[in-house]
mmCIF file with all atom_site columns, C-alpha atoms in Angstrom:
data_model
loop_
_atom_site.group_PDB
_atom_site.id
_atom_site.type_symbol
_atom_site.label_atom_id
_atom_site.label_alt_id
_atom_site.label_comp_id
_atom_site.label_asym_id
_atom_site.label_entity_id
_atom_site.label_seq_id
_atom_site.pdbx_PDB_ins_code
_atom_site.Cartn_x
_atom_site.Cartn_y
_atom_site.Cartn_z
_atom_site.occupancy
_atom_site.B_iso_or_equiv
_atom_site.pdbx_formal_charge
_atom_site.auth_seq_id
_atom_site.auth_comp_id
_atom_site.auth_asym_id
_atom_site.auth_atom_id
_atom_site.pdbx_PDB_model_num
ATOM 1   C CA . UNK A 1 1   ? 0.000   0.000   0.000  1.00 0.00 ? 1   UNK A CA 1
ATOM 2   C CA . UNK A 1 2   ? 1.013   3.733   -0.643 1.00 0.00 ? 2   UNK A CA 1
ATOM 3   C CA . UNK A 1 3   ? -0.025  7.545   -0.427 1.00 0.00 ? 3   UNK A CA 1
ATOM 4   C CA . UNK A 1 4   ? -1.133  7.812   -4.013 1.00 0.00 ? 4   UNK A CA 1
ATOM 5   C CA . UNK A 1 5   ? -1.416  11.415  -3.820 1.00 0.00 ? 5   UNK A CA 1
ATOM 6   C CA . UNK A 1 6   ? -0.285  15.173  -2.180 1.00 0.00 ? 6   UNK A CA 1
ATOM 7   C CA . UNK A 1 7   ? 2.608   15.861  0.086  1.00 0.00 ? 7   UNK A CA 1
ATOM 8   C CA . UNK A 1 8   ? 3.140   12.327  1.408  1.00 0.00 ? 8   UNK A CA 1
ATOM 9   C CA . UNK A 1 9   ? 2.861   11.211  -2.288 1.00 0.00 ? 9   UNK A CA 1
ATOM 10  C CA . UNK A 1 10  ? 4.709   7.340   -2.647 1.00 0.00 ? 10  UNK A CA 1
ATOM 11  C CA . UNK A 1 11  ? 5.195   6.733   0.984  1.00 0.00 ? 11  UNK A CA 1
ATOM 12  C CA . UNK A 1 12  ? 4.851   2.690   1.754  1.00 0.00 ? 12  UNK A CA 1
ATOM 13  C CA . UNK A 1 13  ? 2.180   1.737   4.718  1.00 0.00 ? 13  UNK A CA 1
ATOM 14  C CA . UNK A 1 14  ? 2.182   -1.180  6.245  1.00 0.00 ? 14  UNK A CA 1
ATOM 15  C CA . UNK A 1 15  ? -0.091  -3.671  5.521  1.00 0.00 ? 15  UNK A CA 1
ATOM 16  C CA . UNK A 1 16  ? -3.031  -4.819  7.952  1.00 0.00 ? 16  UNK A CA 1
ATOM 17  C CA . UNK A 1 17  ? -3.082  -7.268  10.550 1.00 0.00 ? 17  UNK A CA 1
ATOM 18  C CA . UNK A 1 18  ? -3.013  -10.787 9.531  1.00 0.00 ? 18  UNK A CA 1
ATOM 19  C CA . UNK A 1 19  ? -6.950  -12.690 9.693  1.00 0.00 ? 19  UNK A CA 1
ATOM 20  C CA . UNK A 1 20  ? -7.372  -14.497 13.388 1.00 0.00 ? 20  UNK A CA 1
ATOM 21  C CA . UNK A 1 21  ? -7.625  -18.004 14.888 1.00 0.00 ? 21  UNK A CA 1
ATOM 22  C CA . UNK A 1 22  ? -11.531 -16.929 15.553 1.00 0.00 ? 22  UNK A CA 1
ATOM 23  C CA . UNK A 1 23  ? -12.395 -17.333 11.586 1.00 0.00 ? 23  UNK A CA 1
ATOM 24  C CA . UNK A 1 24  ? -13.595 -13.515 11.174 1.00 0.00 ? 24  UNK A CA 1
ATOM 25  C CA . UNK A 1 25  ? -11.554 -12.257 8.067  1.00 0.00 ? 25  UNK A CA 1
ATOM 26  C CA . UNK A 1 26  ? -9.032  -9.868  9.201  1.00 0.00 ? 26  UNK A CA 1
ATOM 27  C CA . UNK A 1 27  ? -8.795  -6.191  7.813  1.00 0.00 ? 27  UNK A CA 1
ATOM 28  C CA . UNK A 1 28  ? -9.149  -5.594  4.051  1.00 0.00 ? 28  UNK A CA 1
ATOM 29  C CA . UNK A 1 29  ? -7.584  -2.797  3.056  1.00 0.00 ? 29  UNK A CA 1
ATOM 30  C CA . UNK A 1 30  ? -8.883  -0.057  0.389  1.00 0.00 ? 30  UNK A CA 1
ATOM 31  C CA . UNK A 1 31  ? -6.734  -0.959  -2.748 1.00 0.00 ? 31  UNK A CA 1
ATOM 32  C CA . UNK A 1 32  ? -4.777  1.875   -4.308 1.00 0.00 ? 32  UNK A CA 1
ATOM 33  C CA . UNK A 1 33  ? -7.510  1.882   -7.441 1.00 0.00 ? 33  UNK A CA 1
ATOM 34  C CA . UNK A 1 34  ? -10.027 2.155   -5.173 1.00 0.00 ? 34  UNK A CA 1
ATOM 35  C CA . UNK A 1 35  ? -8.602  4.588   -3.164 1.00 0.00 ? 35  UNK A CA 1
ATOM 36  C CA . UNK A 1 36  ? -7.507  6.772   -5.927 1.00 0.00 ? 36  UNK A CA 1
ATOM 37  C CA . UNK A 1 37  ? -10.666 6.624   -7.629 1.00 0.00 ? 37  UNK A CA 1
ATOM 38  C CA . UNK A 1 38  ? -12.557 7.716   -3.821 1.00 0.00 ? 38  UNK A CA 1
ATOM 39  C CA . UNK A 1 39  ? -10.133 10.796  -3.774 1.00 0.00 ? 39  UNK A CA 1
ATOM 40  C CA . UNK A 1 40  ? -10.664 11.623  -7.676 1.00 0.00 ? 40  UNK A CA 1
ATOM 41  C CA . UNK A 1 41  ? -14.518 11.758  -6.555 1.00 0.00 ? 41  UNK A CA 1
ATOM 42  C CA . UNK A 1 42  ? -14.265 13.781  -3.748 1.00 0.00 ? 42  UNK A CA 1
ATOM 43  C CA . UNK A 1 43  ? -11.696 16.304  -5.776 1.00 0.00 ? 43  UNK A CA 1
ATOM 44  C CA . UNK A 1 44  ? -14.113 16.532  -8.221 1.00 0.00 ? 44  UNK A CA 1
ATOM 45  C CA . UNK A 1 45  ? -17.056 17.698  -5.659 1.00 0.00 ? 45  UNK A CA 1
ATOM 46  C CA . UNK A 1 46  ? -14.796 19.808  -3.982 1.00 0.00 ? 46  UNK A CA 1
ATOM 47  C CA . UNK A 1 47  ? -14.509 18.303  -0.563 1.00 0.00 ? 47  UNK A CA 1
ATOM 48  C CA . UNK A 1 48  ? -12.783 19.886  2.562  1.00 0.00 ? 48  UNK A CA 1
ATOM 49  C CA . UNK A 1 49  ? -10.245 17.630  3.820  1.00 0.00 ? 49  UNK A CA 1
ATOM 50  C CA . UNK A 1 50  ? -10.082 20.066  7.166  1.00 0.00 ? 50  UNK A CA 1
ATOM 51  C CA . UNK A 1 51  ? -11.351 17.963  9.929  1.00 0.00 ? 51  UNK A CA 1
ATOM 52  C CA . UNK A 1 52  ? -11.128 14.203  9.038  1.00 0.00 ? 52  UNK A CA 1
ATOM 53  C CA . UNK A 1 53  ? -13.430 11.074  10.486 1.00 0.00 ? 53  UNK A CA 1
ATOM 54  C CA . UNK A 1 54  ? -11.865 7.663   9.266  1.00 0.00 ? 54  UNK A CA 1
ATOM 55  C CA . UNK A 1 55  ? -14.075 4.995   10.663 1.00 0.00 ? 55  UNK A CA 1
ATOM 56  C CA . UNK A 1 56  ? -12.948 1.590   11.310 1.00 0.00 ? 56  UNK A CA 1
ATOM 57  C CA . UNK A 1 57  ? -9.753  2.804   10.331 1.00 0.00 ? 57  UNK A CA 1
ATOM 58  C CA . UNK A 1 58  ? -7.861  -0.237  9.996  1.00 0.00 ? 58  UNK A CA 1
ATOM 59  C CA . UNK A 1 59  ? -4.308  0.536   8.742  1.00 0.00 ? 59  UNK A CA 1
ATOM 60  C CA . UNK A 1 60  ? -5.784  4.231   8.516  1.00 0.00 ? 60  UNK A CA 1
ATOM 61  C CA . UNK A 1 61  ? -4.570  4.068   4.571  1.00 0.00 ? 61  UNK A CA 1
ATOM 62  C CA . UNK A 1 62  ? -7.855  6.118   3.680  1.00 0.00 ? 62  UNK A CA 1
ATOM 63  C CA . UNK A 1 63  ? -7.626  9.038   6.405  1.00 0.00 ? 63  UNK A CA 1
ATOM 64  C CA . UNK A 1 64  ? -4.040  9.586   5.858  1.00 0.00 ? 64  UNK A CA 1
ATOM 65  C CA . UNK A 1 65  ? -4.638  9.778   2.021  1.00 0.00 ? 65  UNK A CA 1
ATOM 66  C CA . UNK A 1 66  ? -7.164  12.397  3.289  1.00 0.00 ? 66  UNK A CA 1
ATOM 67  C CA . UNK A 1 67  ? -4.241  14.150  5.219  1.00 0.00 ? 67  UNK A CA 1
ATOM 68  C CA . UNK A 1 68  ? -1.864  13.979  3.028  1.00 0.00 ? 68  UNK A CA 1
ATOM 69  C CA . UNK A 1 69  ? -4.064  16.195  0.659  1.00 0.00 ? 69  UNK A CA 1
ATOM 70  C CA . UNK A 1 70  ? -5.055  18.779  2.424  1.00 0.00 ? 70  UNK A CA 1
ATOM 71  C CA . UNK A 1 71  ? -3.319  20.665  5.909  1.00 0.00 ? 71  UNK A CA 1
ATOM 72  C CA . UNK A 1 72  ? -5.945  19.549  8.355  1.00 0.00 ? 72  UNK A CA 1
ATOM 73  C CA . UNK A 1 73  ? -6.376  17.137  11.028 1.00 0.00 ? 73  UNK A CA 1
ATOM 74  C CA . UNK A 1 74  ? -8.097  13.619  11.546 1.00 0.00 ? 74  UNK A CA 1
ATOM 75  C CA . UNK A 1 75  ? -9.355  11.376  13.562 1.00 0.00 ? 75  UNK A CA 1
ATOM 76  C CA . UNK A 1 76  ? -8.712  7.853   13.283 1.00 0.00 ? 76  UNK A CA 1
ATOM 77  C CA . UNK A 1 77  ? -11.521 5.109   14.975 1.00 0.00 ? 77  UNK A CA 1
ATOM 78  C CA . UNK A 1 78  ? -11.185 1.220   15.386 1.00 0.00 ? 78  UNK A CA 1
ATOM 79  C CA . UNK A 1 79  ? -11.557 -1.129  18.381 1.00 0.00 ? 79  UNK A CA 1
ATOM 80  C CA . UNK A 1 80  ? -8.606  -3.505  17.413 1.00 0.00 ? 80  UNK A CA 1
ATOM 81  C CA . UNK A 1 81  ? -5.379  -3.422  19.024 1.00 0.00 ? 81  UNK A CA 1
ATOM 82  C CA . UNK A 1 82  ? -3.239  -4.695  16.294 1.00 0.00 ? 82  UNK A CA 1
ATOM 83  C CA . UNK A 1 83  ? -5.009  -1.971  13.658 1.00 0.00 ? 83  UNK A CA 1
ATOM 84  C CA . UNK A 1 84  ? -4.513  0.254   16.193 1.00 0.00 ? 84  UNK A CA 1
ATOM 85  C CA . UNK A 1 85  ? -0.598  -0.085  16.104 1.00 0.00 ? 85  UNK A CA 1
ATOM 86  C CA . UNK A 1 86  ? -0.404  -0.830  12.861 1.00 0.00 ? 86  UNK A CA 1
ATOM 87  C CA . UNK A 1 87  ? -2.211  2.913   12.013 1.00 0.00 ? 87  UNK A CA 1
ATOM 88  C CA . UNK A 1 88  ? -0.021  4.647   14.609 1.00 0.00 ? 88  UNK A CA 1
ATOM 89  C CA . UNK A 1 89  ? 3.172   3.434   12.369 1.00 0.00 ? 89  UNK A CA 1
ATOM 90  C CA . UNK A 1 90  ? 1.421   4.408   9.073  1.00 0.00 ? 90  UNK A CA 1
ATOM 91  C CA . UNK A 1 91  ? 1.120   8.196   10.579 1.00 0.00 ? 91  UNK A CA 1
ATOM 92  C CA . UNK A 1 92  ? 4.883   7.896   11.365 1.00 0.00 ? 92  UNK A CA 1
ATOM 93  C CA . UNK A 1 93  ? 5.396   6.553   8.382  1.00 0.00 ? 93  UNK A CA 1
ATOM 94  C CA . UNK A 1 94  ? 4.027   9.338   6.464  1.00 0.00 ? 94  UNK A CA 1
ATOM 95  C CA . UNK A 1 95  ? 5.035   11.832  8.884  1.00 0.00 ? 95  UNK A CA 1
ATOM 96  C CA . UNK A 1 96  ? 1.002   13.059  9.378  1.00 0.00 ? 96  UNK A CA 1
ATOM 97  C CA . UNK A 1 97  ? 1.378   11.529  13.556 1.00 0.00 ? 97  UNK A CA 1
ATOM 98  C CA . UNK A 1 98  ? 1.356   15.301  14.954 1.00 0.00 ? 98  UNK A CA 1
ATOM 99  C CA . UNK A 1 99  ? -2.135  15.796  13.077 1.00 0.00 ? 99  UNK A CA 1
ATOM 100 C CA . UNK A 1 100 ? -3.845  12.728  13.973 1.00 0.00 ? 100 UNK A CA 1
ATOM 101 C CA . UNK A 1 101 ? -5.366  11.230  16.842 1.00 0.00 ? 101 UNK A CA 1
ATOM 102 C CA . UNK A 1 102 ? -5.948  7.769   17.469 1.00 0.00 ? 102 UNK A CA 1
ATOM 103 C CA . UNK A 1 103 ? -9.093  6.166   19.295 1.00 0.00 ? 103 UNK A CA 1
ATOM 104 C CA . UNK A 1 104 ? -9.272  2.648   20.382 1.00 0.00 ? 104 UNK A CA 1
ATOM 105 C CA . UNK A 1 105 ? -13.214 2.493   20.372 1.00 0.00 ? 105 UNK A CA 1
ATOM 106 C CA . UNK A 1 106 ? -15.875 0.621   18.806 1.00 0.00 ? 106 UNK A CA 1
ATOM 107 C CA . UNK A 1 107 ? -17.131 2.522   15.687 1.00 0.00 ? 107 UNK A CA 1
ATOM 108 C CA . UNK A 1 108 ? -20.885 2.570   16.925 1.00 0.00 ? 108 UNK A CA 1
ATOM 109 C CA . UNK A 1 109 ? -19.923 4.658   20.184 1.00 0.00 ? 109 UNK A CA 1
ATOM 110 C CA . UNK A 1 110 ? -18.510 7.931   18.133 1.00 0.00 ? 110 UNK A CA 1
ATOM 111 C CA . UNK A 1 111 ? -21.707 9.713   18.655 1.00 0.00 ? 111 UNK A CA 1
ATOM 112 C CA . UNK A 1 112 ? -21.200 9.831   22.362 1.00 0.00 ? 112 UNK A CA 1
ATOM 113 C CA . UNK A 1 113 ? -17.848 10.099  22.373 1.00 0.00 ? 113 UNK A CA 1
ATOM 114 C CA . UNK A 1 114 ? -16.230 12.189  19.901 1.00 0.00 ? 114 UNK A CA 1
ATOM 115 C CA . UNK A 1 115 ? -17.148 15.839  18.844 1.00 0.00 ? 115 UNK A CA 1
ATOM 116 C CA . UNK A 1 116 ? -17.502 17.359  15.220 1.00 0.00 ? 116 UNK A CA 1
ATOM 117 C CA . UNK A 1 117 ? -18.118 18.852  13.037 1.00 0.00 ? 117 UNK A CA 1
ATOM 118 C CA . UNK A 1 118 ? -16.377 16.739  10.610 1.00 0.00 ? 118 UNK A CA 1
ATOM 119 C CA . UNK A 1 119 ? -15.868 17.753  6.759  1.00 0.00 ? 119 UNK A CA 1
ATOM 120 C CA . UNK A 1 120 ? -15.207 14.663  5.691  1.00 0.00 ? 120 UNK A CA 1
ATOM 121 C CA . UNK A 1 121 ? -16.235 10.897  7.417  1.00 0.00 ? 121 UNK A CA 1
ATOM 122 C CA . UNK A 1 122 ? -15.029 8.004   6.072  1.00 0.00 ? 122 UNK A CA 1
ATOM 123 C CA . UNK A 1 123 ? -16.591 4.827   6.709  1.00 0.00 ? 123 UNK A CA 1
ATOM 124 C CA . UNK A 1 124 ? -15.132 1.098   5.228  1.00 0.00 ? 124 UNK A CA 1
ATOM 125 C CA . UNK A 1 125 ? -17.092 -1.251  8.115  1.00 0.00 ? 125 UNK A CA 1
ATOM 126 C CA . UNK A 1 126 ? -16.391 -5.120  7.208  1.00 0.00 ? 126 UNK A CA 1
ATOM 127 C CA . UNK A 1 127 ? -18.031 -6.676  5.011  1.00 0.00 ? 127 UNK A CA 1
ATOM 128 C CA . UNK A 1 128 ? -19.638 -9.211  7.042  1.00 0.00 ? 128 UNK A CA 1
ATOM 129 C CA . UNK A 1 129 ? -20.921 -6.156  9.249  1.00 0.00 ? 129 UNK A CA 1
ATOM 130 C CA . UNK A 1 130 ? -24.872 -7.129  9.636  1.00 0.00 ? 130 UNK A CA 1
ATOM 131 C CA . UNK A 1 131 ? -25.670 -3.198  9.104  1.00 0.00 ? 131 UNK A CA 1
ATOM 132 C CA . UNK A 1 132 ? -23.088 -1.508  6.874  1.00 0.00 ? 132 UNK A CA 1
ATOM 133 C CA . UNK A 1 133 ? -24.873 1.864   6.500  1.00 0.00 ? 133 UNK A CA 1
ATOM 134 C CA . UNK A 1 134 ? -25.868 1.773   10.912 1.00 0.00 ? 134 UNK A CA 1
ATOM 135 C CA . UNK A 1 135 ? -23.114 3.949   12.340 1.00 0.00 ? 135 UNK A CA 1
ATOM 136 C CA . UNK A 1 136 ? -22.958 6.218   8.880  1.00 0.00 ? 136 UNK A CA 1
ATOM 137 C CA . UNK A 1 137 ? -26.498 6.952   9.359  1.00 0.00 ? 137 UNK A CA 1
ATOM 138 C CA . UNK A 1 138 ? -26.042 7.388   13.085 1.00 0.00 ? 138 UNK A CA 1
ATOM 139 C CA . UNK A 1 139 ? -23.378 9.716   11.914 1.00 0.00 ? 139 UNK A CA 1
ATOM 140 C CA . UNK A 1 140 ? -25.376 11.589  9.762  1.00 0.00 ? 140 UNK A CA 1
ATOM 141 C CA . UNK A 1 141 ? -27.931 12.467  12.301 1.00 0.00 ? 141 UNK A CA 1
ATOM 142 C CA . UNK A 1 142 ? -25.177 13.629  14.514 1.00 0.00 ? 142 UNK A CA 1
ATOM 143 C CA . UNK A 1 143 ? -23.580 16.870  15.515 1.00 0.00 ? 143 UNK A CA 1
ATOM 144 C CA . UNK A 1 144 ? -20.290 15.301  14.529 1.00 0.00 ? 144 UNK A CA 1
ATOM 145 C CA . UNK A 1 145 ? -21.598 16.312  10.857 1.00 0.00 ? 145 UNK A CA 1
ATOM 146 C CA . UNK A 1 146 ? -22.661 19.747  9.384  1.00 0.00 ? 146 UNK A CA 1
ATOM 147 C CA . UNK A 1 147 ? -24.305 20.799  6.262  1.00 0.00 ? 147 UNK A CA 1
ATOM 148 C CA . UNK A 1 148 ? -21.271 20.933  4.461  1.00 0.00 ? 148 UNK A CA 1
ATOM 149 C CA . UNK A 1 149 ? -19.800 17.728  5.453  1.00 0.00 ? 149 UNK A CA 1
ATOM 150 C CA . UNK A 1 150 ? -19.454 14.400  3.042  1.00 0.00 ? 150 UNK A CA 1
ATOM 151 C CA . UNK A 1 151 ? -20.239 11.438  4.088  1.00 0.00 ? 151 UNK A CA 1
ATOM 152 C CA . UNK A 1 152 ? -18.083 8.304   2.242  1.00 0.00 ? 152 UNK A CA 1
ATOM 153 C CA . UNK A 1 153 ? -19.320 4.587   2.552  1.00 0.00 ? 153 UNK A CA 1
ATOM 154 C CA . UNK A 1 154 ? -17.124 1.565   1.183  1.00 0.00 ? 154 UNK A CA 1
ATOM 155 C CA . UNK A 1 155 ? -19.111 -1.599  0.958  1.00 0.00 ? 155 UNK A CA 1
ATOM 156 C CA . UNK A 1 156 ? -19.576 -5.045  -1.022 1.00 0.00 ? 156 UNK A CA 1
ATOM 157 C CA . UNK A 1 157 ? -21.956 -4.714  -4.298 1.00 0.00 ? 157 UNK A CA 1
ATOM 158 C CA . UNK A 1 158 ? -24.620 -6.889  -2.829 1.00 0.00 ? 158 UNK A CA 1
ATOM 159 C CA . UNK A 1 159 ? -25.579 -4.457  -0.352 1.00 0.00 ? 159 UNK A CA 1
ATOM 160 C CA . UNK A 1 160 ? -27.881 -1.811  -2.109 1.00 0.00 ? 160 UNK A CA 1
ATOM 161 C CA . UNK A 1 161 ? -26.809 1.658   -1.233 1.00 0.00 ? 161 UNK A CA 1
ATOM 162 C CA . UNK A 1 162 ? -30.013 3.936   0.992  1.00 0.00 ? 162 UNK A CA 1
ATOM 163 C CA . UNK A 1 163 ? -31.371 6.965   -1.046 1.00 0.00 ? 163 UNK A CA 1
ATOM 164 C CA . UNK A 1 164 ? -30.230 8.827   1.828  1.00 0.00 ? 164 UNK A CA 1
ATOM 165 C CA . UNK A 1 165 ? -28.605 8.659   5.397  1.00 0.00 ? 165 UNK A CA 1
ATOM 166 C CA . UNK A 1 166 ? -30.618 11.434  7.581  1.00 0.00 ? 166 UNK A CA 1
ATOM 167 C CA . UNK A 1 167 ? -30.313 14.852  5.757  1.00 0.00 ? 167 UNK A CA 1
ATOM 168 C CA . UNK A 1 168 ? -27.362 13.459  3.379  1.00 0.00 ? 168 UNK A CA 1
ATOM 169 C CA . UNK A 1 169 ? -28.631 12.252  -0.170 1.00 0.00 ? 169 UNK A CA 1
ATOM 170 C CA . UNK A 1 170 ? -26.640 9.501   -1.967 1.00 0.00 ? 170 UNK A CA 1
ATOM 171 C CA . UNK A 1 171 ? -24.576 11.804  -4.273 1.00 0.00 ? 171 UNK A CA 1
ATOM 172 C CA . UNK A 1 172 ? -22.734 9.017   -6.434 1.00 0.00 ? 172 UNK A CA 1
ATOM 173 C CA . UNK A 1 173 ? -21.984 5.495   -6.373 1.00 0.00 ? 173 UNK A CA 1
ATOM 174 C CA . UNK A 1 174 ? -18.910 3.831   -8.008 1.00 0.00 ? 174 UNK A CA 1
ATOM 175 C CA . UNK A 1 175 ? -18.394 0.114   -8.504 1.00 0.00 ? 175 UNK A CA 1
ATOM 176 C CA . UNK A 1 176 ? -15.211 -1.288  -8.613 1.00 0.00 ? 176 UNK A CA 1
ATOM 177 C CA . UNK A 1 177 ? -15.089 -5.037  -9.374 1.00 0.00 ? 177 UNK A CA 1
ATOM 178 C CA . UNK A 1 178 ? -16.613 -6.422  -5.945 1.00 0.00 ? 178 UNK A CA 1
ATOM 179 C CA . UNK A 1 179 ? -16.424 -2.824  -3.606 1.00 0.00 ? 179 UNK A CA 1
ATOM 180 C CA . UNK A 1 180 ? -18.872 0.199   -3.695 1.00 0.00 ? 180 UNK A CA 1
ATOM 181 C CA . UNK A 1 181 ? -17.923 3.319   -3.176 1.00 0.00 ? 181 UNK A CA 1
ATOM 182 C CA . UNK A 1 182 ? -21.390 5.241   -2.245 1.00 0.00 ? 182 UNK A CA 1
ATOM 183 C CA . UNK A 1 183 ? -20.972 9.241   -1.630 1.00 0.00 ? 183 UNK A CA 1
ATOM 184 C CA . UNK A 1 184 ? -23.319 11.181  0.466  1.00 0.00 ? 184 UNK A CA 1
ATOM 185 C CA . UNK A 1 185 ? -23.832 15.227  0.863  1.00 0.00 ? 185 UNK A CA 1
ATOM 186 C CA . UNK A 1 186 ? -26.740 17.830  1.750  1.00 0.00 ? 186 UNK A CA 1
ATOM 187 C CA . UNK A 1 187 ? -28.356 18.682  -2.026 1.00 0.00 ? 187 UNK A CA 1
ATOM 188 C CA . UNK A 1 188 ? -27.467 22.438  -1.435 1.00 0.00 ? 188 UNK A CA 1
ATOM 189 C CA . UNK A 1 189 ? -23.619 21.275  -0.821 1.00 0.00 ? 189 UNK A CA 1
ATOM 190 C CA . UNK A 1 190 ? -23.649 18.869  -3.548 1.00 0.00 ? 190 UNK A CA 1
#
């Protein structure tokens, strides 16, 4: 995995933590393509990479892309130890660590716990998640959004993407081979 674009442009991440003993899959990580093609998107719409929310982070590959684009700050969630570490070396890695703050938290329990407004969440739950679009829509109906804010979903092509997620309208929706890419803003920011 690398930064595939601005000022950390080429840097190497590490990969994610290897699948456990349990049988739930481990991490998959955003490929470059679809990564690139998420940023291309959100380029085109003229998104605010200010104030970053990258949910179930994993090896926070998609918030530091965020960061590496813009000069603002993120925040990077996921209840896994391992991911955890692994993220905290991908922000040294690509020198974005004094920007970025790391919670060890379940996804579901930003609401309560963190504070927006965020320009930009991110959101890539697993695939085997019951309720992809739950904590995005919880999101949405948050303060930790505001009318400007875009709201990005990752998930498999079987699961059909909602019209809308509280006040946010599905802008656009990219396939790409088996992962969607499903973009959500306020009509008057779209």
């Amino acid at each position: 995995m690398r930064i595939i674009g601005g000022s950390a442009r080429g840097r190497i991440l590490k990969g994610p933590p290897r699948p456990r003993a349990s049988g739930r899959p481990g991490i998959r990580p955003t490929s470059d393509l679809v990564r690139g093609a998420i940023f291309d998107m959100l380029d085109a719409m003229g998104a605010d990479y200010s104030r970053v929310l990258d949910l179930y982070a994993g090896s926070g590959a998609l918030g530091i892309e965020a960061l590496s684009r813009g000069d603002g700050t993120a925040d990077f969630v996921d209840d896994d130890g391992t991911a955890v570490a692994v993220m905290r070396a991908n922000l040294n890695i690509a020198g974005m660590d004094g920007r970025a703050q790391v919670h060890r938290l379940p996804a579901e329990s930003v609401t309560s716990r963190l504070s927006g407004p965020y320009t930009l969440v991110l959101a890539d739950p697993p695939y085997y998640d019951g309720d992809v679009f739950g904590v995005p829509r919880a999101v949405a109906g948050s303060a930790l959004v505001g009318r400007d804010s875009v709201i990005v979903v990752e998930h498999h092509r079987r699961v059909e993407p909602p019209e809308a997620l509280g006040p946010f309208a599905l802008y656009r929706s990219r396939r790409h081979g088996d992962t969607v890419v499903s973009i959500y803003a306020q009509e008057e920011a779209a």
